[in-house]
Short mmCIF file of C-alpha atoms in Angstrom, two decimals:
data_model
loop_
_atom_site.label_atom_id
_atom_site.label_comp_id
_atom_site.label_asym_id
_atom_site.label_seq_id
_atom_site.Cartn_x
_atom_site.Cartn_y
_atom_site.Cartn_z
CA MET A 743 220.13 -19.84 75.98
CA PRO A 744 221.99 -19.01 79.21
CA GLU A 745 224.88 -17.34 77.37
CA HIS A 746 222.47 -14.76 75.94
CA TRP A 747 221.32 -13.87 79.44
CA PHE A 748 224.89 -13.76 80.74
CA TRP A 749 225.94 -11.12 78.20
CA PHE A 750 222.66 -9.22 78.49
CA LEU A 751 222.92 -8.93 82.29
CA LEU A 752 226.61 -8.07 82.05
CA THR A 753 225.81 -5.25 79.60
CA LEU A 754 223.08 -3.97 81.89
CA ALA A 755 225.45 -4.07 84.88
CA CYS A 756 228.08 -2.17 82.88
CA VAL A 757 225.70 0.63 81.88
CA LEU A 758 224.32 1.00 85.43
CA TRP A 759 227.71 0.85 87.17
CA TYR A 760 229.35 3.18 84.65
CA SER A 761 226.55 5.76 84.99
CA THR A 762 226.80 5.67 88.78
CA ILE A 763 230.59 5.91 88.98
CA THR A 764 230.65 8.78 86.46
CA VAL A 765 228.28 10.89 88.58
CA TYR A 766 230.10 9.94 91.78
CA VAL A 767 233.56 10.75 90.38
CA ALA A 768 232.30 14.02 88.87
CA VAL A 769 231.07 15.16 92.29
CA ARG A 770 233.97 13.91 94.43
CA GLY A 771 236.76 14.57 91.93
CA VAL A 772 236.42 18.36 92.16
CA SER A 773 237.36 18.36 95.85
CA ASP A 774 240.23 15.96 95.08
CA ILE A 775 241.67 18.43 92.56
CA ALA A 776 241.19 21.40 94.91
CA GLY A 777 242.87 19.50 97.75
CA MET A 778 245.78 18.42 95.55
CA LEU A 779 246.47 21.95 94.29
CA LYS A 780 246.14 23.37 97.81
CA ARG A 781 248.67 20.89 99.22
CA LEU A 782 251.07 21.48 96.33
CA SER A 783 250.93 25.27 96.72
CA SER A 784 251.48 25.05 100.49
CA ASN A 785 254.41 22.65 99.92
CA GLY A 786 255.83 25.12 97.41
CA GLU A 787 255.60 27.97 99.91
CA GLU A 788 257.32 25.85 102.58
CA SER A 789 260.21 24.97 100.28
CA ASN A 790 260.55 28.65 99.30
CA ASP A 791 260.79 29.59 102.96
CA MET B 1216 229.63 13.27 52.70
CA SER B 1217 230.18 14.84 56.11
CA HIS B 1218 227.80 13.92 58.95
CA PHE B 1219 229.39 16.63 61.09
CA THR B 1220 227.33 19.83 61.43
CA LEU B 1221 228.03 23.30 62.84
CA ILE B 1222 226.26 22.36 66.10
CA ASP B 1223 228.54 19.33 66.47
CA GLY B 1224 231.56 21.52 65.76
CA GLY B 1225 230.48 23.96 68.47
CA ILE B 1226 230.25 21.17 71.07
CA VAL B 1227 233.72 19.89 70.15
CA GLY B 1228 235.14 23.43 70.17
CA VAL B 1229 233.85 24.16 73.68
CA TYR B 1230 235.33 20.88 74.93
CA ILE B 1231 238.79 21.54 73.42
CA ILE B 1232 238.95 25.13 74.73
CA ALA B 1233 237.91 24.03 78.25
CA THR B 1234 240.53 21.27 78.25
CA MET B 1235 243.33 23.55 77.08
CA ILE B 1236 242.48 26.22 79.68
CA ALA B 1237 242.37 23.65 82.51
CA GLY B 1238 245.55 21.93 81.34
CA ILE B 1239 247.59 25.11 81.01
CA ALA B 1240 246.21 26.77 84.18
CA VAL B 1241 247.85 24.29 86.56
CA ARG B 1242 251.36 24.64 85.11
CA ARG B 1243 252.30 27.21 87.80
CA TYR B 1244 252.09 24.49 90.48
CA VAL B 1245 254.94 22.56 88.81
CA VAL B 1246 258.20 23.54 90.49
CA LYS B 1247 259.94 20.16 90.88
CA VAL B 1248 260.53 17.08 88.73
CA ASP B 1249 258.46 15.10 91.23
CA HIS B 1250 255.52 17.45 90.55
CA PHE B 1251 255.98 17.09 86.80
CA LEU B 1252 256.20 13.29 86.74
CA LEU B 1253 254.01 12.24 89.71
CA ALA B 1254 251.99 15.33 90.72
CA GLY B 1255 253.96 15.42 93.97
CA ARG B 1256 252.25 12.11 94.94
CA GLU B 1257 249.16 14.08 95.96
CA MET B 1258 246.56 12.21 93.89
CA ASN B 1259 243.46 11.20 95.82
CA LEU B 1260 241.01 8.35 95.17
CA TYR B 1261 238.34 9.81 92.86
CA LEU B 1262 240.81 11.77 90.77
CA GLY B 1263 242.79 8.53 90.49
CA ILE B 1264 239.73 6.61 89.26
CA ALA B 1265 238.99 9.28 86.64
CA SER B 1266 242.61 9.44 85.52
CA LEU B 1267 243.15 5.68 85.29
CA ALA B 1268 239.89 5.17 83.39
CA ALA B 1269 240.52 8.07 80.99
CA THR B 1270 244.13 7.01 80.39
CA GLU B 1271 243.31 3.41 79.56
CA PHE B 1272 240.47 4.22 77.17
CA GLY B 1273 241.48 5.90 73.93
CA ILE B 1274 240.05 5.84 70.43
CA VAL B 1275 242.47 3.00 69.74
CA THR B 1276 240.88 1.03 72.63
CA CYS B 1277 237.42 1.63 71.22
CA MET B 1278 238.57 0.57 67.75
CA TYR B 1279 240.24 -2.73 68.65
CA THR B 1280 237.53 -3.76 71.10
CA ALA B 1281 234.77 -2.95 68.60
CA GLN B 1282 236.70 -4.87 65.94
CA SER B 1283 236.80 -7.79 68.38
CA GLY B 1284 233.01 -7.57 68.79
CA PHE B 1285 232.49 -7.38 65.04
CA LYS B 1286 234.73 -10.40 64.37
CA ASN B 1287 234.03 -12.55 67.44
CA GLY B 1288 230.60 -11.54 68.75
CA PHE B 1289 230.05 -11.04 72.49
CA ALA B 1290 232.90 -13.47 73.23
CA GLY B 1291 235.18 -10.69 71.98
CA ALA B 1292 234.73 -9.01 75.38
CA THR B 1293 236.47 -11.89 77.18
CA PRO B 1294 239.73 -9.93 77.75
CA GLY B 1295 237.64 -7.34 79.63
CA ILE B 1296 236.36 -9.96 82.08
CA LEU B 1297 239.93 -11.19 82.62
CA ALA B 1298 241.24 -7.63 83.10
CA PHE B 1299 238.49 -6.91 85.66
CA PHE B 1300 239.41 -9.97 87.75
CA ALA B 1301 243.15 -9.29 87.46
CA MET B 1302 242.87 -5.66 88.52
CA PHE B 1303 240.46 -6.34 91.37
CA MET B 1304 242.53 -9.18 92.82
CA VAL B 1305 245.83 -7.27 92.57
CA GLY B 1306 244.29 -4.21 94.23
CA TYR B 1307 242.53 -6.30 96.90
CA THR B 1308 245.54 -8.44 97.83
CA GLY B 1309 248.23 -5.81 97.19
CA PHE B 1310 250.19 -8.44 95.21
CA CYS B 1311 253.37 -6.67 94.01
CA VAL B 1312 251.71 -3.23 94.02
CA LYS B 1313 252.02 -2.84 97.80
CA PRO B 1314 255.81 -3.36 97.95
CA LEU B 1315 256.16 -1.27 94.77
CA ARG B 1316 254.29 1.74 96.20
CA ASP B 1317 255.84 1.31 99.66
CA ALA B 1318 259.30 1.56 98.08
CA GLY B 1319 258.55 5.18 97.09
CA VAL B 1320 260.09 4.78 93.64
CA MET B 1321 259.22 6.88 90.59
CA THR B 1322 259.22 4.02 88.05
CA ILE B 1323 259.35 0.21 88.06
CA PRO B 1324 263.00 0.01 86.85
CA GLU B 1325 264.01 2.14 89.84
CA LEU B 1326 262.72 -0.64 92.11
CA PHE B 1327 264.72 -3.19 90.12
CA GLN B 1328 267.96 -1.39 90.95
CA LEU B 1329 267.52 -2.39 94.60
CA ARG B 1330 267.75 -6.11 93.77
CA TYR B 1331 269.23 -6.43 90.29
CA GLY B 1332 271.63 -3.47 90.11
CA SER B 1333 271.91 -0.37 87.93
CA ARG B 1334 272.57 -2.17 84.62
CA ILE B 1335 269.30 -4.10 84.85
CA ARG B 1336 267.52 -0.86 85.79
CA TRP B 1337 268.85 0.75 82.60
CA LEU B 1338 268.06 -2.28 80.42
CA ALA B 1339 264.54 -2.52 81.87
CA GLY B 1340 264.04 1.18 81.09
CA VAL B 1341 265.09 0.65 77.46
CA VAL B 1342 262.76 -2.34 77.01
CA ILE B 1343 259.82 -0.52 78.63
CA VAL B 1344 260.26 2.53 76.40
CA LEU B 1345 260.75 0.40 73.27
CA GLY B 1346 257.58 -1.63 73.91
CA GLY B 1347 255.61 1.41 75.02
CA LEU B 1348 256.49 3.61 72.07
CA LEU B 1349 255.88 0.85 69.50
CA ASN B 1350 252.54 0.21 71.19
CA MET B 1351 251.61 3.87 71.19
CA GLY B 1352 252.84 4.40 67.64
CA VAL B 1353 249.53 3.33 66.08
CA PHE B 1354 247.32 5.45 68.37
CA LEU B 1355 247.38 8.58 66.26
CA ARG B 1356 246.67 6.97 62.91
CA THR B 1357 243.84 4.91 64.41
CA GLY B 1358 242.33 8.00 66.03
CA GLY B 1359 242.47 9.86 62.73
CA ASP B 1360 240.89 6.93 60.87
CA PHE B 1361 238.04 6.89 63.40
CA LEU B 1362 237.30 10.60 63.06
CA VAL B 1363 237.38 10.46 59.26
CA ALA B 1364 235.06 7.42 59.17
CA VAL B 1365 232.57 8.61 61.79
CA CYS B 1366 232.29 12.22 60.61
CA GLY B 1367 232.60 11.52 56.90
CA PHE B 1368 235.51 13.96 56.58
CA ASP B 1369 237.66 14.05 53.47
CA LEU B 1370 240.69 11.75 53.87
CA LYS B 1371 243.06 14.61 52.98
CA TYR B 1372 242.30 16.23 56.37
CA LEU B 1373 243.54 13.17 58.27
CA GLU B 1374 247.17 14.27 58.72
CA ILE B 1375 246.34 17.87 59.63
CA THR B 1376 243.69 16.72 62.14
CA MET B 1377 246.13 14.31 63.77
CA THR B 1378 248.85 16.96 63.95
CA ALA B 1379 246.51 19.56 65.50
CA LEU B 1380 245.25 17.03 68.05
CA LEU B 1381 248.77 16.05 69.06
CA LEU B 1382 249.84 19.70 69.28
CA CYS B 1383 247.01 20.50 71.72
CA VAL B 1384 247.92 17.52 73.90
CA GLY B 1385 251.63 18.28 73.65
CA ILE B 1386 251.26 21.89 74.80
CA TYR B 1387 249.53 21.17 78.11
CA THR B 1388 251.52 18.00 78.81
CA VAL B 1389 254.86 19.75 78.26
CA LEU B 1390 253.83 22.68 80.45
CA GLY B 1391 252.02 20.98 83.32
CA GLY B 1392 253.19 17.35 83.27
CA MET B 1393 251.26 14.98 85.53
CA LEU B 1394 249.29 17.83 87.11
CA SER B 1395 247.87 18.87 83.74
CA VAL B 1396 247.33 15.22 82.86
CA LEU B 1397 245.32 14.58 86.04
CA VAL B 1398 243.17 17.71 85.76
CA THR B 1399 242.44 17.20 82.05
CA ASP B 1400 241.89 13.47 82.65
CA PHE B 1401 239.14 14.39 85.11
CA LEU B 1402 237.36 16.59 82.55
CA GLN B 1403 237.98 14.06 79.81
CA PHE B 1404 236.61 11.19 81.91
CA ILE B 1405 233.30 13.01 82.35
CA VAL B 1406 232.99 14.02 78.67
CA MET B 1407 234.11 10.56 77.51
CA SER B 1408 231.70 8.74 79.82
CA ALA B 1409 228.75 10.94 78.81
CA GLY B 1410 229.38 10.18 75.14
CA LEU B 1411 229.96 6.45 75.63
CA LEU B 1412 226.84 6.00 77.74
CA ALA B 1413 224.59 8.12 75.48
CA MET B 1414 225.75 6.23 72.39
CA THR B 1415 225.35 2.81 74.04
CA ILE B 1416 221.80 3.60 75.16
CA LEU B 1417 220.99 4.88 71.64
CA ILE B 1418 222.30 1.61 70.15
CA LEU B 1419 220.44 -0.61 72.62
CA VAL B 1420 217.19 1.29 71.93
CA ASN B 1421 217.56 1.66 68.15
CA VAL B 1422 219.20 -1.63 67.17
CA GLY B 1423 217.82 -3.72 70.03
CA TRP B 1424 219.34 -6.57 72.02
CA ASP B 1425 217.35 -9.31 70.28
CA LYS B 1426 218.58 -8.26 66.84
CA MET B 1427 222.20 -8.18 68.02
CA ALA B 1428 221.97 -11.58 69.77
CA THR B 1429 220.28 -13.10 66.71
CA VAL B 1430 222.92 -11.84 64.28
CA VAL B 1431 225.77 -13.10 66.51
CA GLU B 1432 224.06 -16.51 66.78
CA ALA B 1433 223.58 -16.67 63.01
CA LYS B 1434 227.12 -15.53 62.18
CA TYR B 1435 229.24 -17.21 64.87
CA GLY B 1436 226.97 -19.77 66.56
CA ALA B 1437 227.85 -20.73 70.13
CA GLY B 1438 231.36 -19.32 69.61
CA GLY B 1439 229.91 -15.82 69.48
CA PHE B 1440 228.99 -16.17 73.15
CA ASN B 1441 231.64 -18.57 74.45
CA PRO B 1442 235.34 -17.97 73.67
CA PHE B 1443 236.30 -21.59 74.37
CA VAL B 1444 234.26 -22.88 71.42
CA HIS B 1445 235.05 -19.99 69.04
CA PRO B 1446 237.16 -21.31 66.11
CA GLU B 1447 239.56 -18.35 66.18
CA MET B 1448 239.83 -18.02 69.95
CA GLY B 1449 239.88 -21.17 72.09
CA TRP B 1450 241.72 -21.84 75.35
CA GLU B 1451 244.97 -20.36 74.04
CA TYR B 1452 243.24 -16.99 73.49
CA VAL B 1453 241.84 -17.01 77.04
CA VAL B 1454 245.16 -18.06 78.61
CA ALA B 1455 247.18 -15.53 76.57
CA ASN B 1456 244.81 -12.72 77.52
CA GLY B 1457 244.73 -13.85 81.16
CA LEU B 1458 248.53 -13.64 81.34
CA LEU B 1459 248.44 -10.30 79.54
CA SER B 1460 245.83 -8.92 81.98
CA VAL B 1461 247.85 -9.83 85.07
CA ALA B 1462 251.06 -8.48 83.53
CA MET B 1463 249.33 -5.27 82.44
CA VAL B 1464 247.88 -4.63 85.89
CA LEU B 1465 251.28 -5.24 87.50
CA THR B 1466 253.66 -3.51 85.12
CA TRP B 1467 251.97 -1.41 82.42
CA GLN B 1468 253.74 1.82 83.28
CA THR B 1469 250.81 4.14 82.49
CA THR B 1470 248.63 2.16 84.93
CA ILE B 1471 251.39 1.93 87.54
CA GLN B 1472 251.97 5.70 87.27
CA ARG B 1473 248.56 6.20 88.96
CA LEU B 1474 249.56 3.87 91.78
CA LEU B 1475 252.85 5.73 92.24
CA ALA B 1476 251.18 9.16 92.07
CA ALA B 1477 248.62 8.19 94.75
CA LYS B 1478 249.06 9.90 98.12
CA ASP B 1479 249.67 6.55 99.86
CA THR B 1480 249.62 2.79 99.26
CA ARG B 1481 246.06 2.36 100.55
CA THR B 1482 244.74 4.98 98.11
CA GLY B 1483 246.65 3.37 95.24
CA ARG B 1484 245.12 -0.03 95.98
CA GLN B 1485 241.65 1.51 96.26
CA VAL B 1486 242.10 3.13 92.86
CA TYR B 1487 242.78 -0.37 91.50
CA THR B 1488 239.82 -2.12 93.12
CA ARG B 1489 237.31 0.63 92.37
CA THR B 1490 238.40 1.10 88.75
CA SER B 1491 238.54 -2.65 88.09
CA PHE B 1492 234.97 -2.93 86.78
CA PHE B 1493 235.70 -0.14 84.30
CA PHE B 1494 238.18 -2.51 82.65
CA LEU B 1495 235.23 -4.75 81.82
CA CYS B 1496 233.17 -1.75 80.62
CA ARG B 1497 235.99 -0.54 78.36
CA TRP B 1498 235.74 -3.86 76.49
CA LEU B 1499 232.05 -4.67 76.64
CA ILE B 1500 230.67 -1.27 75.60
CA PRO B 1501 232.67 -1.05 72.33
CA VAL B 1502 232.04 -4.77 71.71
CA ILE B 1503 228.31 -3.95 71.80
CA TRP B 1504 229.02 -1.19 69.26
CA GLY B 1505 230.91 -3.68 67.07
CA VAL B 1506 228.06 -6.19 67.27
CA ALA B 1507 225.61 -3.40 66.36
CA ALA B 1508 227.74 -2.66 63.28
CA LEU B 1509 227.53 -6.35 62.39
CA ALA B 1510 223.75 -6.19 62.76
CA ILE B 1511 223.01 -3.11 60.65
CA LEU B 1512 225.80 -2.79 58.05
CA THR B 1513 225.90 -4.78 54.82
CA PRO B 1514 229.21 -6.46 53.81
CA GLU B 1515 229.53 -3.86 51.01
CA GLU B 1516 229.22 -1.02 53.54
CA VAL B 1517 231.87 -2.59 55.78
CA GLY B 1518 234.38 -3.21 52.98
CA ASP B 1519 237.74 -4.91 53.58
CA ASN B 1520 238.71 -3.15 56.80
CA THR B 1521 236.63 -4.44 59.74
CA LEU B 1522 238.39 -1.91 61.97
CA LEU B 1523 236.25 0.83 60.40
CA ALA B 1524 232.90 -1.00 60.67
CA MET B 1525 232.03 0.52 64.06
CA PRO B 1526 232.76 4.18 63.18
CA LYS B 1527 230.83 3.77 59.91
CA MET B 1528 227.86 2.47 61.92
CA LEU B 1529 228.09 5.41 64.34
CA GLY B 1530 228.18 7.82 61.39
CA GLN B 1531 224.88 6.35 60.21
CA ILE B 1532 222.90 6.36 63.45
CA ALA B 1533 224.20 9.33 65.50
CA PRO B 1534 221.85 12.33 65.17
CA VAL B 1535 222.98 15.97 65.08
CA GLY B 1536 224.09 17.06 68.54
CA LEU B 1537 224.82 13.53 69.71
CA MET B 1538 227.41 13.34 66.93
CA GLY B 1539 229.13 16.36 68.51
CA ILE B 1540 229.00 14.76 71.97
CA LEU B 1541 230.35 11.51 70.50
CA VAL B 1542 233.27 13.22 68.74
CA ALA B 1543 234.05 15.31 71.85
CA ALA B 1544 233.93 12.10 73.92
CA MET B 1545 236.29 10.30 71.60
CA LEU B 1546 238.66 13.26 71.38
CA ALA B 1547 238.60 13.34 75.20
CA ALA B 1548 239.39 9.63 75.31
CA ASP B 1549 242.24 10.04 72.85
CA MET B 1550 243.76 13.18 74.33
CA SER B 1551 243.80 11.74 77.86
CA THR B 1552 245.48 8.58 76.60
CA ASP B 1553 248.05 10.41 74.47
CA SER B 1554 249.02 12.84 77.24
CA SER B 1555 249.43 10.11 79.86
CA TYR B 1556 251.41 7.86 77.56
CA MET B 1557 253.74 10.68 76.44
CA LEU B 1558 254.40 11.61 80.06
CA THR B 1559 254.85 8.03 81.23
CA TRP B 1560 257.46 7.01 78.67
CA SER B 1561 259.27 10.30 79.20
CA SER B 1562 259.40 9.58 82.95
CA VAL B 1563 261.13 6.24 82.29
CA ILE B 1564 263.58 7.87 79.86
CA TYR B 1565 264.40 10.62 82.37
CA ASN B 1566 264.40 8.54 85.54
CA ASP B 1567 266.03 5.32 84.30
CA ILE B 1568 267.64 5.56 80.87
CA LEU B 1569 269.29 8.89 81.66
CA ALA B 1570 270.07 7.84 85.26
CA PRO B 1571 273.75 7.06 84.48
CA PHE B 1572 274.12 10.64 83.21
CA HIS B 1573 272.31 12.66 85.87
CA LYS B 1574 272.92 10.31 88.85
CA GLY B 1575 270.21 12.25 90.69
CA LYS B 1576 272.40 15.37 90.76
CA TRP B 1577 270.71 17.59 88.19
CA SER B 1578 268.96 20.67 89.58
CA GLU B 1579 265.15 20.77 89.58
CA LYS B 1580 265.28 23.40 86.83
CA SER B 1581 267.49 21.25 84.58
CA GLY B 1582 265.41 18.17 85.35
CA LEU B 1583 262.20 19.94 84.39
CA LEU B 1584 263.73 21.25 81.16
CA ILE B 1585 265.00 17.79 80.16
CA SER B 1586 261.70 16.10 81.11
CA ARG B 1587 259.70 18.61 79.06
CA SER B 1588 262.04 18.20 76.09
CA ILE B 1589 261.62 14.41 76.20
CA VAL B 1590 257.80 14.75 76.17
CA ALA B 1591 258.07 17.02 73.12
CA MET B 1592 260.41 14.58 71.33
CA ILE B 1593 258.04 11.67 72.00
CA GLY B 1594 255.28 13.77 70.41
CA VAL B 1595 257.39 14.26 67.27
CA PHE B 1596 258.19 10.51 67.15
CA LEU B 1597 254.49 9.69 67.45
CA LEU B 1598 253.61 11.96 64.58
CA PHE B 1599 256.08 10.36 62.17
CA TYR B 1600 255.69 6.74 63.30
CA GLY B 1601 251.91 7.08 63.25
CA LEU B 1602 252.00 8.29 59.68
CA TRP B 1603 254.14 5.60 58.08
CA TYR B 1604 253.78 2.32 59.98
CA PRO B 1605 251.63 -0.07 57.89
CA LEU B 1606 249.40 -2.00 60.31
CA LYS B 1607 248.86 -5.61 59.22
CA GLY B 1608 246.53 -8.09 60.88
CA ASN B 1609 244.37 -7.41 63.93
CA LEU B 1610 244.97 -4.18 65.85
CA TRP B 1611 244.55 -5.96 69.21
CA ASP B 1612 247.08 -8.61 68.17
CA TYR B 1613 249.60 -5.87 67.26
CA LEU B 1614 249.07 -4.17 70.63
CA THR B 1615 249.43 -7.40 72.62
CA VAL B 1616 252.59 -8.43 70.77
CA THR B 1617 254.27 -5.01 71.13
CA GLY B 1618 253.09 -4.76 74.74
CA ASN B 1619 254.54 -8.19 75.47
CA ILE B 1620 258.00 -6.95 74.44
CA TYR B 1621 258.17 -5.76 78.00
CA LEU B 1622 255.08 -6.99 79.85
CA SER B 1623 256.28 -10.59 80.02
CA SER B 1624 259.80 -9.91 81.28
CA MET B 1625 258.88 -6.97 83.53
CA SER B 1626 256.09 -8.89 85.26
CA VAL B 1627 258.49 -11.81 85.86
CA LEU B 1628 261.14 -9.39 87.19
CA LEU B 1629 258.64 -7.62 89.45
CA VAL B 1630 257.20 -10.80 90.98
CA ALA B 1631 260.70 -12.22 91.54
CA CYS B 1632 261.94 -8.88 92.91
CA CYS B 1633 259.14 -8.75 95.47
CA TYR B 1634 258.83 -12.41 96.47
CA TRP B 1635 261.92 -14.49 95.51
CA LYS B 1636 265.07 -13.80 97.50
CA ARG B 1637 267.24 -15.84 95.14
CA ALA B 1638 266.37 -13.65 92.10
CA ASN B 1639 269.41 -11.82 90.76
CA SER B 1640 270.82 -9.92 87.79
CA TRP B 1641 271.64 -13.02 85.70
CA GLY B 1642 268.05 -14.21 85.84
CA ALA B 1643 266.76 -10.69 85.21
CA ALA B 1644 268.96 -10.23 82.12
CA GLY B 1645 267.88 -13.61 80.76
CA ALA B 1646 264.20 -12.81 81.28
CA ILE B 1647 264.50 -9.39 79.61
CA ILE B 1648 266.36 -10.73 76.56
CA CYS B 1649 264.06 -13.74 76.08
CA GLY B 1650 260.92 -11.72 76.80
CA ALA B 1651 261.80 -9.11 74.18
CA THR B 1652 263.22 -11.43 71.51
CA ILE B 1653 260.11 -13.54 70.89
CA PRO B 1654 257.60 -10.68 70.31
CA VAL B 1655 260.10 -8.73 68.15
CA ALA B 1656 260.82 -11.87 66.08
CA PHE B 1657 257.08 -12.45 65.68
CA LEU B 1658 256.50 -8.84 64.55
CA VAL B 1659 259.32 -9.07 61.99
CA MET B 1660 258.16 -12.47 60.70
CA GLU B 1661 254.62 -11.14 60.35
CA GLN B 1662 255.88 -8.35 58.09
CA LEU B 1663 258.13 -10.51 55.85
CA PRO B 1664 256.29 -12.26 52.98
CA ALA B 1665 258.47 -15.40 53.29
CA THR B 1666 257.57 -16.00 56.95
CA GLN B 1667 254.15 -14.34 57.11
CA HIS B 1668 252.18 -17.60 56.76
CA PHE B 1669 254.25 -19.35 59.45
CA ALA B 1670 253.94 -16.47 61.92
CA ARG B 1671 250.27 -15.71 61.42
CA ASP B 1672 248.68 -19.07 60.62
CA ILE B 1673 250.89 -21.78 62.14
CA VAL B 1674 252.18 -20.14 65.35
CA GLY B 1675 249.66 -17.32 65.75
CA PRO B 1676 249.85 -14.42 68.20
CA HIS B 1677 248.27 -16.31 71.14
CA PHE B 1678 250.83 -19.13 71.28
CA SER B 1679 253.60 -16.59 70.66
CA ASN B 1680 252.41 -14.59 73.68
CA ILE B 1681 252.05 -17.63 75.97
CA ALA B 1682 255.53 -18.84 74.97
CA THR B 1683 256.97 -15.41 75.77
CA TYR B 1684 255.77 -15.57 79.39
CA ILE B 1685 256.87 -19.19 79.93
CA ILE B 1686 260.33 -18.64 78.45
CA ALA B 1687 260.86 -15.34 80.32
CA ALA B 1688 259.96 -17.01 83.65
CA THR B 1689 262.18 -20.01 82.87
CA ALA B 1690 265.08 -17.70 82.00
CA MET B 1691 264.64 -15.89 85.33
CA VAL B 1692 264.74 -19.13 87.33
CA VAL B 1693 267.62 -20.74 85.41
CA GLY B 1694 269.70 -17.55 85.25
CA SER B 1695 269.26 -16.82 88.95
CA LEU B 1696 270.16 -20.38 89.98
CA LEU B 1697 273.25 -20.41 87.73
CA LYS B 1698 274.74 -17.28 89.28
CA PRO B 1699 277.05 -18.03 92.22
CA GLN B 1700 275.41 -16.76 95.41
CA THR B 1701 278.61 -15.16 96.68
CA ALA B 1702 278.66 -12.61 93.86
CA SER B 1703 276.78 -9.39 94.40
CA ALA B 1704 273.77 -8.39 92.29
#
């Protein structure tokens, strides 16, 4: 039944994509947070000046 | 009997302490209202993906999607496919989201002021907050129900657990605003994803795909795989959810908040396209859990409330350790959703509903104090509304109807604002009034015994939702054409 295969392959794609994006975001997100806080603190210092 | 051991408690404890430390630590970076509400528009791509995914997946999401899988089979994940396409196409083409982000506004109603005037901005703010708070009102109770069912806790701990959870979220959201939300969202995305993936793999290995497909075939036939031939779904379900998906991607304020907090328009659109597939995952993974519950629970074990079938199933199959990871994951999902939603509705209240009072002239210090107070008040509202509102019917139907109080009219207003030069305040007012009236009338009729049968069985939520969009769009066109062109907006 093609519908069985459709949902099976979609589930497989979800698990694989979700695993990949989680690892990728975990690695790249740390530098995003560091960059955001750095820019905010430098903006804060500028406005204080 | 509790399935929750000391080891599980330790895992959850470590997660909560780490979240609170991270959330409170960034409060010192908040010196302006713009920092509090939009993180100074410094959000980059991967943080945006984590935040959007964590925000739009709460325990309530897991519950209604799993209920959909339990009651409809794999076809119950259809809204996820529609949401994926809607989000990808909007991000890829920049439809509405590009002019919205380019405008540099803080909220959607602020954009409306440019074309429709300040009264429509205020009215749009009221409708957005009304729909958003009603929608969010059931989150806490549903989260508590999940934890009680999955851990086997005594029901008497439900209220105290919900209150403690909300207090934790409230503390870091009030102190750090969007900055705390983004940082905790990042942590919560990782914890949530680890739990969701581990549990899904456990289910696929232990229950098995063949058993799940066989039980769906036996219970629902072809309709369990194809929404168009499902007796309770059909084309109206697909159309209603398609409209809802597009409207949600364009105007659901918690989603839009990520676009507006992004460092530029390109980053905001990339957050949309790269998170789009998650919107399929957030439906399909819990639907698999719901189907697994259908496969392994007896009707006696399920009882009357199908909403609790999935957590009961998890309580049976999750081993020690994984139970702790699962509960931490679901707490992460819920806390990230609650914090983002509290902040989002408070931003609309501050920026749009209170706009006639502050007129942009309040000091940063006053603005921060008011914004923080609004977040705290929303938390108190949530606690009381979540405790007394009696949910009737399907959870997903309740969420779509309350969401449509503003999704229908706001999406019509946004599209017209961006792409129809003739759109004006008459059309906008007509769309808002019509768009809000139909869902509210449906909700009231569903609660009254005299009209319950008519609302639920004759009209049904799908036709009610489709009608809302059509009538809101018609009101926009007719109202705009009726207004003399010489008059100002």
